[in-house]
mmCIF file of N, CA and C in Angstrom:
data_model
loop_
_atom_site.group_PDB
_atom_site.id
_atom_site.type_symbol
_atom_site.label_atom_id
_atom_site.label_comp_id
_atom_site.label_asym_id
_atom_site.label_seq_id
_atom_site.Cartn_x
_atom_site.Cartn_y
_atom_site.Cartn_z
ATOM 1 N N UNK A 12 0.847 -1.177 0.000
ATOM 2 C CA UNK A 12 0.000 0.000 0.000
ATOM 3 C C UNK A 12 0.893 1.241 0.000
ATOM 4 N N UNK A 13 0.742 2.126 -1.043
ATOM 5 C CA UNK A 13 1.281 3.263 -0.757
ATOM 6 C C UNK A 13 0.812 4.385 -0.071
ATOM 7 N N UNK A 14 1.820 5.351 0.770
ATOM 8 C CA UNK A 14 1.442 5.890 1.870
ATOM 9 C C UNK A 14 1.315 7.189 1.269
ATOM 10 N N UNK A 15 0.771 8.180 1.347
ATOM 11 C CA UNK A 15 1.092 9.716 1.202
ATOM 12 C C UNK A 15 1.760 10.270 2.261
ATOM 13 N N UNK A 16 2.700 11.153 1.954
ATOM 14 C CA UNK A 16 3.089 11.609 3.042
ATOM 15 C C UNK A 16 2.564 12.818 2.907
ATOM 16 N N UNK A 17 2.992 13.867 4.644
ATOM 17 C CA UNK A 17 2.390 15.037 4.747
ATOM 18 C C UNK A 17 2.675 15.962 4.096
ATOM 19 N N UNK A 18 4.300 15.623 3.623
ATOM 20 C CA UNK A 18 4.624 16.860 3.188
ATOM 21 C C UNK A 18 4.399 17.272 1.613
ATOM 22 N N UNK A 19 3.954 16.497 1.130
ATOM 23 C CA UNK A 19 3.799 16.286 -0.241
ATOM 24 C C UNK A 19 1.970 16.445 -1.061
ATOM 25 N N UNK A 20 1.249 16.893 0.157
ATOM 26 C CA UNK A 20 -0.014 16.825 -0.205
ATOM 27 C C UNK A 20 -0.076 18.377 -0.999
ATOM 28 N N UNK A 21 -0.787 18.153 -1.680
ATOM 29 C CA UNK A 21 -1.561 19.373 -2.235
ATOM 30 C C UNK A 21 -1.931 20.822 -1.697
ATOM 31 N N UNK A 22 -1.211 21.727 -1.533
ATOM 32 C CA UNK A 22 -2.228 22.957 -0.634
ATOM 33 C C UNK A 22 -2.261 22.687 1.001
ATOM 34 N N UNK A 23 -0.697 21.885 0.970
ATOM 35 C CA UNK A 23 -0.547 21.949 2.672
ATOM 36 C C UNK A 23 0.117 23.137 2.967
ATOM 37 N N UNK A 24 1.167 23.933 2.253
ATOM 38 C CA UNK A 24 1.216 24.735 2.680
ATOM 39 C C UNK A 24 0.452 25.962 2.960
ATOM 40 N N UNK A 25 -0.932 26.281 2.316
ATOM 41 C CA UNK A 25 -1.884 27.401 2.615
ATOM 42 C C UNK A 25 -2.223 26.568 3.874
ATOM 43 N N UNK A 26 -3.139 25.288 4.507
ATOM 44 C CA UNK A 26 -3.099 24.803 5.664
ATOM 45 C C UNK A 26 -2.492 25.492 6.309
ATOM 46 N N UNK A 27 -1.328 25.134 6.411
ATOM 47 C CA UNK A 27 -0.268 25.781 7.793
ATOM 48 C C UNK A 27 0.081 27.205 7.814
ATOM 49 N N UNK A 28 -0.324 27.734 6.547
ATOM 50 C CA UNK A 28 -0.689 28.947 6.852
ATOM 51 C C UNK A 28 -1.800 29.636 8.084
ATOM 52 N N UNK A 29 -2.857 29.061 7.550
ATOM 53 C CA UNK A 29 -4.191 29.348 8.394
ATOM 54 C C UNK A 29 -4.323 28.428 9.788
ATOM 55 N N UNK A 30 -3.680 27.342 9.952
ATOM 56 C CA UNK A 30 -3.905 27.161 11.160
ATOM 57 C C UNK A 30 -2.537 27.339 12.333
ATOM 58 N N UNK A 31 -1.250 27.546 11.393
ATOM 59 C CA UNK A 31 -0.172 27.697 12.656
ATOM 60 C C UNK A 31 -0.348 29.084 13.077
ATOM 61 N N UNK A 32 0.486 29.433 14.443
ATOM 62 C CA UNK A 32 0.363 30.650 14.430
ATOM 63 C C UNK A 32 1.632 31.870 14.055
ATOM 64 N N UNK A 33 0.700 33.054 14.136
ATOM 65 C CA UNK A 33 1.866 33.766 13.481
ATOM 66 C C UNK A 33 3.011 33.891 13.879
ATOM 67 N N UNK A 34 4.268 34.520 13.477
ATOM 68 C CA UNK A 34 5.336 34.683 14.215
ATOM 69 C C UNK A 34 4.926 36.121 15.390
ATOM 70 N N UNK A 35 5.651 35.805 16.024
ATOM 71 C CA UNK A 35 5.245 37.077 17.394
ATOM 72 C C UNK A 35 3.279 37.152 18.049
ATOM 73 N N UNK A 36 2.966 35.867 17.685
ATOM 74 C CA UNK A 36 1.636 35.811 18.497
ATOM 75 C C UNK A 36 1.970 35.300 19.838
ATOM 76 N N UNK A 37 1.366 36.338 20.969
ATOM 77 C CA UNK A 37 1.248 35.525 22.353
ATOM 78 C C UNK A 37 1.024 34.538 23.114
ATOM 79 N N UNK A 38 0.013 34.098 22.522
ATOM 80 C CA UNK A 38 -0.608 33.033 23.106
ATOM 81 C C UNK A 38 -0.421 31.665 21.690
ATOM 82 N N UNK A 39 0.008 30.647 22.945
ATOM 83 C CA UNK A 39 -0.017 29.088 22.250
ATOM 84 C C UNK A 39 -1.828 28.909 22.302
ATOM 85 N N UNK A 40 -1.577 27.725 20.872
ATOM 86 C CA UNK A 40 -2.889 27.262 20.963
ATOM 87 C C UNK A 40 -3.071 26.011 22.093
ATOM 88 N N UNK A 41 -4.444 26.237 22.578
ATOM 89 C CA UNK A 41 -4.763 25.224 23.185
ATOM 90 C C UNK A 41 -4.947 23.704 22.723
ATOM 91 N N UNK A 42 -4.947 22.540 23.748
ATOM 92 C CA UNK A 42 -5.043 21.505 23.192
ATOM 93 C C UNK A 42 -6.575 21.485 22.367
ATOM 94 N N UNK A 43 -7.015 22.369 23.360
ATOM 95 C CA UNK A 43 -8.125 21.797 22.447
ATOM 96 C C UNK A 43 -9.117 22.805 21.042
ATOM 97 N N UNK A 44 -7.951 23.507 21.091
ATOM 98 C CA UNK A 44 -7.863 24.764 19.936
ATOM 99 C C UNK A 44 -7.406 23.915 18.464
ATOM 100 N N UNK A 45 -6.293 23.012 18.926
ATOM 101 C CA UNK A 45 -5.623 22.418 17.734
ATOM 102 C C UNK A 45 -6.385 20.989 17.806
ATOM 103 N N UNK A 46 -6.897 20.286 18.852
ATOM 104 C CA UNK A 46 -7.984 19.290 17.918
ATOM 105 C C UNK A 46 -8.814 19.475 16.874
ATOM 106 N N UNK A 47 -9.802 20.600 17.319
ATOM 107 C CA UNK A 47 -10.886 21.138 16.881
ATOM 108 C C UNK A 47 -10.269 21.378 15.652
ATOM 109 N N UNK A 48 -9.536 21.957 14.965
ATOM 110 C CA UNK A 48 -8.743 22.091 13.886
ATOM 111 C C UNK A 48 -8.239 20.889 13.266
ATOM 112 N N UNK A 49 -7.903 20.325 14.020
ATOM 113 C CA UNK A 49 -7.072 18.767 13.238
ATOM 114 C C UNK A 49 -8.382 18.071 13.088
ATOM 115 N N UNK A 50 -9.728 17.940 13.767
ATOM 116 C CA UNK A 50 -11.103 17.283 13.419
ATOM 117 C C UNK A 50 -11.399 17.761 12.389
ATOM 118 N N UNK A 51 -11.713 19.466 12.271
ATOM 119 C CA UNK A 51 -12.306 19.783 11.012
ATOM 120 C C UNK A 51 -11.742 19.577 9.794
ATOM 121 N N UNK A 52 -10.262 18.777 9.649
ATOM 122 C CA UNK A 52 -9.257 19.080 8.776
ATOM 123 C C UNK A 52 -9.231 17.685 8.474
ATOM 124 N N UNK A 53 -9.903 16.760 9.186
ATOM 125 C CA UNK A 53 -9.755 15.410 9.387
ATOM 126 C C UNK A 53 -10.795 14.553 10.080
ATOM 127 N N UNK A 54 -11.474 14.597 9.015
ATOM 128 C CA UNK A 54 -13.168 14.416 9.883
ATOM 129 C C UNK A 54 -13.225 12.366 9.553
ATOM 130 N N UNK A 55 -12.676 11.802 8.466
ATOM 131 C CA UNK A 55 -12.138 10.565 8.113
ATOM 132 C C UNK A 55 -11.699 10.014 9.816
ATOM 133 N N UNK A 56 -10.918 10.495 10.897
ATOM 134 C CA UNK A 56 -10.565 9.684 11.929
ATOM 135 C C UNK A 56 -11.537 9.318 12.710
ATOM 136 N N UNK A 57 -12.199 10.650 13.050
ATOM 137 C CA UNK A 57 -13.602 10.153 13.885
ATOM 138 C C UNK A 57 -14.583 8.647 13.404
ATOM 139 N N UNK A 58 -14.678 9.161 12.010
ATOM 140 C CA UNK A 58 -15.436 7.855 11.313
ATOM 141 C C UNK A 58 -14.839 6.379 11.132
ATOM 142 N N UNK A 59 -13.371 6.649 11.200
ATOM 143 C CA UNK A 59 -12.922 5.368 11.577
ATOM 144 C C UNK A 59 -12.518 4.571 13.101
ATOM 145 N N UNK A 60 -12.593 5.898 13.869
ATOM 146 C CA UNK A 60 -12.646 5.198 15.968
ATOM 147 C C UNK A 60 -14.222 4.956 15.708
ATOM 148 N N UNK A 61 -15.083 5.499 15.224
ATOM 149 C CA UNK A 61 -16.510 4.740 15.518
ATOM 150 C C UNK A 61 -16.443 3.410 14.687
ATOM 151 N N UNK A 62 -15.936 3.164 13.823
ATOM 152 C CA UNK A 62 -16.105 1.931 13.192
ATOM 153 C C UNK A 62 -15.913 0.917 14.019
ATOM 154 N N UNK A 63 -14.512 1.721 14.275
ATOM 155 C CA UNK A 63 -13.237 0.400 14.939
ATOM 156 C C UNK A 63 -14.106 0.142 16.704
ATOM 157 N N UNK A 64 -14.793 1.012 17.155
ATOM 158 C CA UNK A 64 -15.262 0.497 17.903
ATOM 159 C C UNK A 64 -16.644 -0.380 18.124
ATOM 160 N N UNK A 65 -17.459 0.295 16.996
ATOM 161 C CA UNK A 65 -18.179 -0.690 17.077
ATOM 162 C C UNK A 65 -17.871 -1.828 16.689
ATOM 163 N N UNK A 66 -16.944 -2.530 15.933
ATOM 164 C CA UNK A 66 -16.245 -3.943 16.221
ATOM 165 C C UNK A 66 -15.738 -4.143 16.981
ATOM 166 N N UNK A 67 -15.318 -3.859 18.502
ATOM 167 C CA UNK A 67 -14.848 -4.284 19.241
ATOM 168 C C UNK A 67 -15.604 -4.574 20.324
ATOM 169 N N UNK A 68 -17.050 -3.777 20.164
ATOM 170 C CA UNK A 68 -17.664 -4.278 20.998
ATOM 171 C C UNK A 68 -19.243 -5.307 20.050
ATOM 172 N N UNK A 69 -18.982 -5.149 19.304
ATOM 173 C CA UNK A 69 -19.162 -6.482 18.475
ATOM 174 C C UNK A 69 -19.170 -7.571 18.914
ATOM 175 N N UNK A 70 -17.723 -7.377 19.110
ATOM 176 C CA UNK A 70 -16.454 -8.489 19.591
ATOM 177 C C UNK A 70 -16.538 -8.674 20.842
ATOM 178 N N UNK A 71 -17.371 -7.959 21.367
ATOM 179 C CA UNK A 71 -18.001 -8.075 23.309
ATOM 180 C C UNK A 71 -16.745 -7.625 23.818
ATOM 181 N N UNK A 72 -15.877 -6.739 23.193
ATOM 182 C CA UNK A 72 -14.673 -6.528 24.280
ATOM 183 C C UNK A 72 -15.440 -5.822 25.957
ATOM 184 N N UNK A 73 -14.815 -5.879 27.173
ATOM 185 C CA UNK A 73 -15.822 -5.364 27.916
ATOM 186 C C UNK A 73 -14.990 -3.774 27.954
ATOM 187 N N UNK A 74 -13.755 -3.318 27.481
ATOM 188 C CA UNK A 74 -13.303 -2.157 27.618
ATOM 189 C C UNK A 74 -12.665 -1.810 26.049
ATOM 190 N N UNK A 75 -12.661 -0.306 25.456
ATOM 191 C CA UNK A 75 -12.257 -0.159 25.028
ATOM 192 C C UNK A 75 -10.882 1.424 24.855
ATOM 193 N N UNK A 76 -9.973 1.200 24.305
ATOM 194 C CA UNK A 76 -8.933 1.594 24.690
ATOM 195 C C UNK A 76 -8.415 3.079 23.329
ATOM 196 N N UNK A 77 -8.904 4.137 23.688
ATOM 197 C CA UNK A 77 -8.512 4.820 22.769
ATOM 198 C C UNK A 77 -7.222 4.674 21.987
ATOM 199 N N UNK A 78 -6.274 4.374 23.018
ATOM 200 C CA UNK A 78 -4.554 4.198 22.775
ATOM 201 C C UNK A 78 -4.673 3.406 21.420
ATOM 202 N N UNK A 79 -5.613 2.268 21.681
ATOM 203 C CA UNK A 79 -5.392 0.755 20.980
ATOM 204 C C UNK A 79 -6.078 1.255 19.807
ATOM 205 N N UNK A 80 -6.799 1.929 19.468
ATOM 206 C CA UNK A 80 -7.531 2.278 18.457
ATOM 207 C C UNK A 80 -6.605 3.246 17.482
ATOM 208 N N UNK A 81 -6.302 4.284 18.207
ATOM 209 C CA UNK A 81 -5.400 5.174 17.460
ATOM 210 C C UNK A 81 -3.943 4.334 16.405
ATOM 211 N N UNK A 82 -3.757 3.119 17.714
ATOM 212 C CA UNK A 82 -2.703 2.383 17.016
ATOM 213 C C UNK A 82 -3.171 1.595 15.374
ATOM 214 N N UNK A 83 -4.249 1.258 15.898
ATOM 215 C CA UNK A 83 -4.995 0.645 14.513
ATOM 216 C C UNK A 83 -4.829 1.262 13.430
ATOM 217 N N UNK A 84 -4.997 2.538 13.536
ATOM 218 C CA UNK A 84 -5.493 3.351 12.410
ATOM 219 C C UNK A 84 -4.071 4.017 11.895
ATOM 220 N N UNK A 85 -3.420 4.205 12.861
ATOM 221 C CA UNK A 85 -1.715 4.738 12.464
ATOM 222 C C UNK A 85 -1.103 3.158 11.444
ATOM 223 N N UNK A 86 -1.040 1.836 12.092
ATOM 224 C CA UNK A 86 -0.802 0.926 11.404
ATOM 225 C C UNK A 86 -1.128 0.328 10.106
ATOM 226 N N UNK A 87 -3.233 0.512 10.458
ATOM 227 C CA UNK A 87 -4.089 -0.113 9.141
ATOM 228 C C UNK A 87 -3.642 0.952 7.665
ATOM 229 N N UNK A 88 -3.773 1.932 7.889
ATOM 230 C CA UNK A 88 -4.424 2.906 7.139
ATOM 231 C C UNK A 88 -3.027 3.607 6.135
ATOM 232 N N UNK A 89 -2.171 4.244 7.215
ATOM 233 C CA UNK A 89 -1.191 5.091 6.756
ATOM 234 C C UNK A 89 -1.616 5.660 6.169
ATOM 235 N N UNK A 90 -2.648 6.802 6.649
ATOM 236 C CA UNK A 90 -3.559 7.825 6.078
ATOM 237 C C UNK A 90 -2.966 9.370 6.473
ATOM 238 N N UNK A 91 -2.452 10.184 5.511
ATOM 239 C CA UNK A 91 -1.851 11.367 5.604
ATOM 240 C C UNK A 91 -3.093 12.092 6.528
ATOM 241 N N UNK A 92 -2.453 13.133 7.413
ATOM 242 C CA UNK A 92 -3.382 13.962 8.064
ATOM 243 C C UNK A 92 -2.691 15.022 7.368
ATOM 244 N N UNK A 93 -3.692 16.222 7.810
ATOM 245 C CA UNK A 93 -3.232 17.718 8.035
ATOM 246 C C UNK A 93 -3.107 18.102 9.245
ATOM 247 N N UNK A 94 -2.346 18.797 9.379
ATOM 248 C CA UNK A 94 -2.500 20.107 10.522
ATOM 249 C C UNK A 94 -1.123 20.125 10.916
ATOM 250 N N UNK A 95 -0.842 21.151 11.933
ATOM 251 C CA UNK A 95 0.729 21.844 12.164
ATOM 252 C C UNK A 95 1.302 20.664 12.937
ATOM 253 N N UNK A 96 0.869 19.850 13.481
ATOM 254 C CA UNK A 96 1.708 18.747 14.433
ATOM 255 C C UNK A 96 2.291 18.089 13.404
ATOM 256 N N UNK A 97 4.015 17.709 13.885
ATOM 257 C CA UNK A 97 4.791 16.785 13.378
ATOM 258 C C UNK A 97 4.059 15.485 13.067
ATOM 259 N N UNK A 98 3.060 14.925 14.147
ATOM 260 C CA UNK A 98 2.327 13.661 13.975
ATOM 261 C C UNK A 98 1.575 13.497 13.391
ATOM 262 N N UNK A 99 1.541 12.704 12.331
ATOM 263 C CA UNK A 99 0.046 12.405 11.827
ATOM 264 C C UNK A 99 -0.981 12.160 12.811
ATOM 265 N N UNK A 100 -1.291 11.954 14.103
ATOM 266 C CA UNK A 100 -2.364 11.197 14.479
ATOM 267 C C UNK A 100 -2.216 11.348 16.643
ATOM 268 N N UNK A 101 -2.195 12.941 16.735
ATOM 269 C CA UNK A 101 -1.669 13.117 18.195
ATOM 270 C C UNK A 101 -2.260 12.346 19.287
ATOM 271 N N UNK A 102 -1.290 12.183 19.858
ATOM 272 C CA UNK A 102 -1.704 11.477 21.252
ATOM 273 C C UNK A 102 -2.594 12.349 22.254
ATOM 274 N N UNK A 103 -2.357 13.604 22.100
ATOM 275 C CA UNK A 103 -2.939 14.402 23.093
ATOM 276 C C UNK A 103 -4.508 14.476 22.768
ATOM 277 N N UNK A 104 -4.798 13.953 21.476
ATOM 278 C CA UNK A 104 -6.394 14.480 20.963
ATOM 279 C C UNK A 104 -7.077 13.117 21.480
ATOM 280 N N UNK A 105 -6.599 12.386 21.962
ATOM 281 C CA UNK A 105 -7.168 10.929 22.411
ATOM 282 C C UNK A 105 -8.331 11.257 23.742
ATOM 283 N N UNK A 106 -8.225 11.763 24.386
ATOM 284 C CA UNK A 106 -9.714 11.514 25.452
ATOM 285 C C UNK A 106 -9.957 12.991 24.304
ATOM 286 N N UNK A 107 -9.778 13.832 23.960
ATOM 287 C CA UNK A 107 -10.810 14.687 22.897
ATOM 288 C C UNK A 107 -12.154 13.278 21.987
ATOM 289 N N UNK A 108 -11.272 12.751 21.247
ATOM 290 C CA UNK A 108 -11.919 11.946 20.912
ATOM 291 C C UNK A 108 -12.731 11.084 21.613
ATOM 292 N N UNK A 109 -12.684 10.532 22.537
ATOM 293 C CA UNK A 109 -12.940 9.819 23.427
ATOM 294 C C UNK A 109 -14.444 10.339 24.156
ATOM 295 N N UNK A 110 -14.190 11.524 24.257
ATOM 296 C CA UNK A 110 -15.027 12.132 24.990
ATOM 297 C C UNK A 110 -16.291 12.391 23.468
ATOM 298 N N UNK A 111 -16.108 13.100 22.341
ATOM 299 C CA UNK A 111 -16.689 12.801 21.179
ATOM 300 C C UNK A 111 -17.146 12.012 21.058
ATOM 301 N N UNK A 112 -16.665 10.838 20.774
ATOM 302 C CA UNK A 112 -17.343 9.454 20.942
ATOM 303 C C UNK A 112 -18.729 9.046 21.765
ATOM 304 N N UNK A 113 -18.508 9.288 22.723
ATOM 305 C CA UNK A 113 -19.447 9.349 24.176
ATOM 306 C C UNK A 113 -20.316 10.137 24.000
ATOM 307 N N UNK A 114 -20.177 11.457 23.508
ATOM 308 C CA UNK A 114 -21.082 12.586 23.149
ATOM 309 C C UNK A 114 -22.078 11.864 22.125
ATOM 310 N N UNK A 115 -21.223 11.224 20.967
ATOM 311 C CA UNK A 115 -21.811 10.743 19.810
ATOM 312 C C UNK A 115 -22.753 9.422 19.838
ATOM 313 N N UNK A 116 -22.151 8.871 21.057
ATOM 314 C CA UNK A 116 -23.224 7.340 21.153
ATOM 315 C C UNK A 116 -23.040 7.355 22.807
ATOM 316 N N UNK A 117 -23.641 7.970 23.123
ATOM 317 C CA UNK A 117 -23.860 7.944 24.907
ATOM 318 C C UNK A 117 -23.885 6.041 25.549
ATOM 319 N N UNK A 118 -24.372 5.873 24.771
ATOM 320 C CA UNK A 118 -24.704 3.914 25.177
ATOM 321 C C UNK A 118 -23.015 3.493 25.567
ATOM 322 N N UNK A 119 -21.767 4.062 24.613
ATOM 323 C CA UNK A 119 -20.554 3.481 24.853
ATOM 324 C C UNK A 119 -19.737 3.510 25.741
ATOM 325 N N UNK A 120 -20.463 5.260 26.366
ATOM 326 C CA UNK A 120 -19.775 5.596 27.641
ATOM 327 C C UNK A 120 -19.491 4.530 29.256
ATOM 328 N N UNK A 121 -20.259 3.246 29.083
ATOM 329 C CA UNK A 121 -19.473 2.783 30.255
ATOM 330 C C UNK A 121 -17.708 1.529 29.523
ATOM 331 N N UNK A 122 -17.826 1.709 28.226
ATOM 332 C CA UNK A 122 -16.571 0.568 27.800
ATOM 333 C C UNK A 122 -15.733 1.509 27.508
ATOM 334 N N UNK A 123 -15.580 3.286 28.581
ATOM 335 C CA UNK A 123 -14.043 3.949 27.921
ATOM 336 C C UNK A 123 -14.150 4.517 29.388
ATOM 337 N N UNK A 124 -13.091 4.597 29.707
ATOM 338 C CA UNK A 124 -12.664 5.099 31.018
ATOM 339 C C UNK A 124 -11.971 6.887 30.137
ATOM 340 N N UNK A 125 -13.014 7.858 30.977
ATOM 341 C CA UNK A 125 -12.543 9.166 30.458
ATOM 342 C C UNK A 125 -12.321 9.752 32.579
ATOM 343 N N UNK A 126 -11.292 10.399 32.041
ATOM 344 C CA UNK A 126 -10.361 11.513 33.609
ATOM 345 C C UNK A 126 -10.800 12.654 33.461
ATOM 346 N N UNK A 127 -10.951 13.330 34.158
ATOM 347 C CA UNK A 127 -11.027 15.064 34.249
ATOM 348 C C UNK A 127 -10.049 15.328 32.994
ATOM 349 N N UNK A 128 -10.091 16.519 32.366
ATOM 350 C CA UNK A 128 -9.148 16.695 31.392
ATOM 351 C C UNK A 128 -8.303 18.003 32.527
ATOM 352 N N UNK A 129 -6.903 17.904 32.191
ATOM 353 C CA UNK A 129 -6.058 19.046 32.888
ATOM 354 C C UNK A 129 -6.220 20.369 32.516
ATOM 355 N N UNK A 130 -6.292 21.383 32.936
ATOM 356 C CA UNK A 130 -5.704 22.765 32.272
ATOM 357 C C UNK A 130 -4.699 22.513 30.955
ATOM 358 N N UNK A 131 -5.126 23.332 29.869
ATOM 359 C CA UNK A 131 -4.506 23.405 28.367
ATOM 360 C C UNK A 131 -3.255 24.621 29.017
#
């Protein structure tokens, strides 16, 4: 399977225009400034953690594991993202998602263990 990489997509550089920030801006973006951005930019991941979970509990798993999911999709797919992170696929947006998820199918909320989220 061939992979795309990030740097090679089409009109990534206007992207990182509009979502990094400028030089001499004050304020960092928040974590959850740059999900919301990496979701709208990448609406394909959401639709594939709902897939991947509803097979797992398919599969009667009794817990499911954002970590383990994200890994899926970094492994299955090798699906180019956008947005200013070095990573295709951040670790930090994981209870974002998580919590989405839950929002999105309330029934799933007892097979994901979600924490207070910290100060951004």
């Amino acid at each position: 399977m061939t992979t795309a990489l990030q740097e090679h997509l089409p009109g990534l550089e206007t992207v990182r225009c509009i979502i990094q920030p400028q030089a001499g801006t004050a304020r960092q973006q928040t974590i959850q400034e740059r999900f919301e951005q990496f979701h709208a930019l990448n609406p394909w991941v959401l639709a594939d953690l709902e897939r991947l979970t509803a097979d797992c509990l398919d599969s009667k798993f009794r817990r499911v594991s954002l970590g383990m999911l994200f890994e899926l999709i970094r492994y299955s797919y090798g699906r180019a993202t956008l947005g200013s992170d070095d990573f295709a696929l951040n670790n930090d947006y994981r209870s974002r998602y998580a919590r989405l998820l839950i929002e999105q199918h309330p029934e799933w909320a007892p097979y994901f263990e979600v924490r207070a989220l910290r100060t951004d």
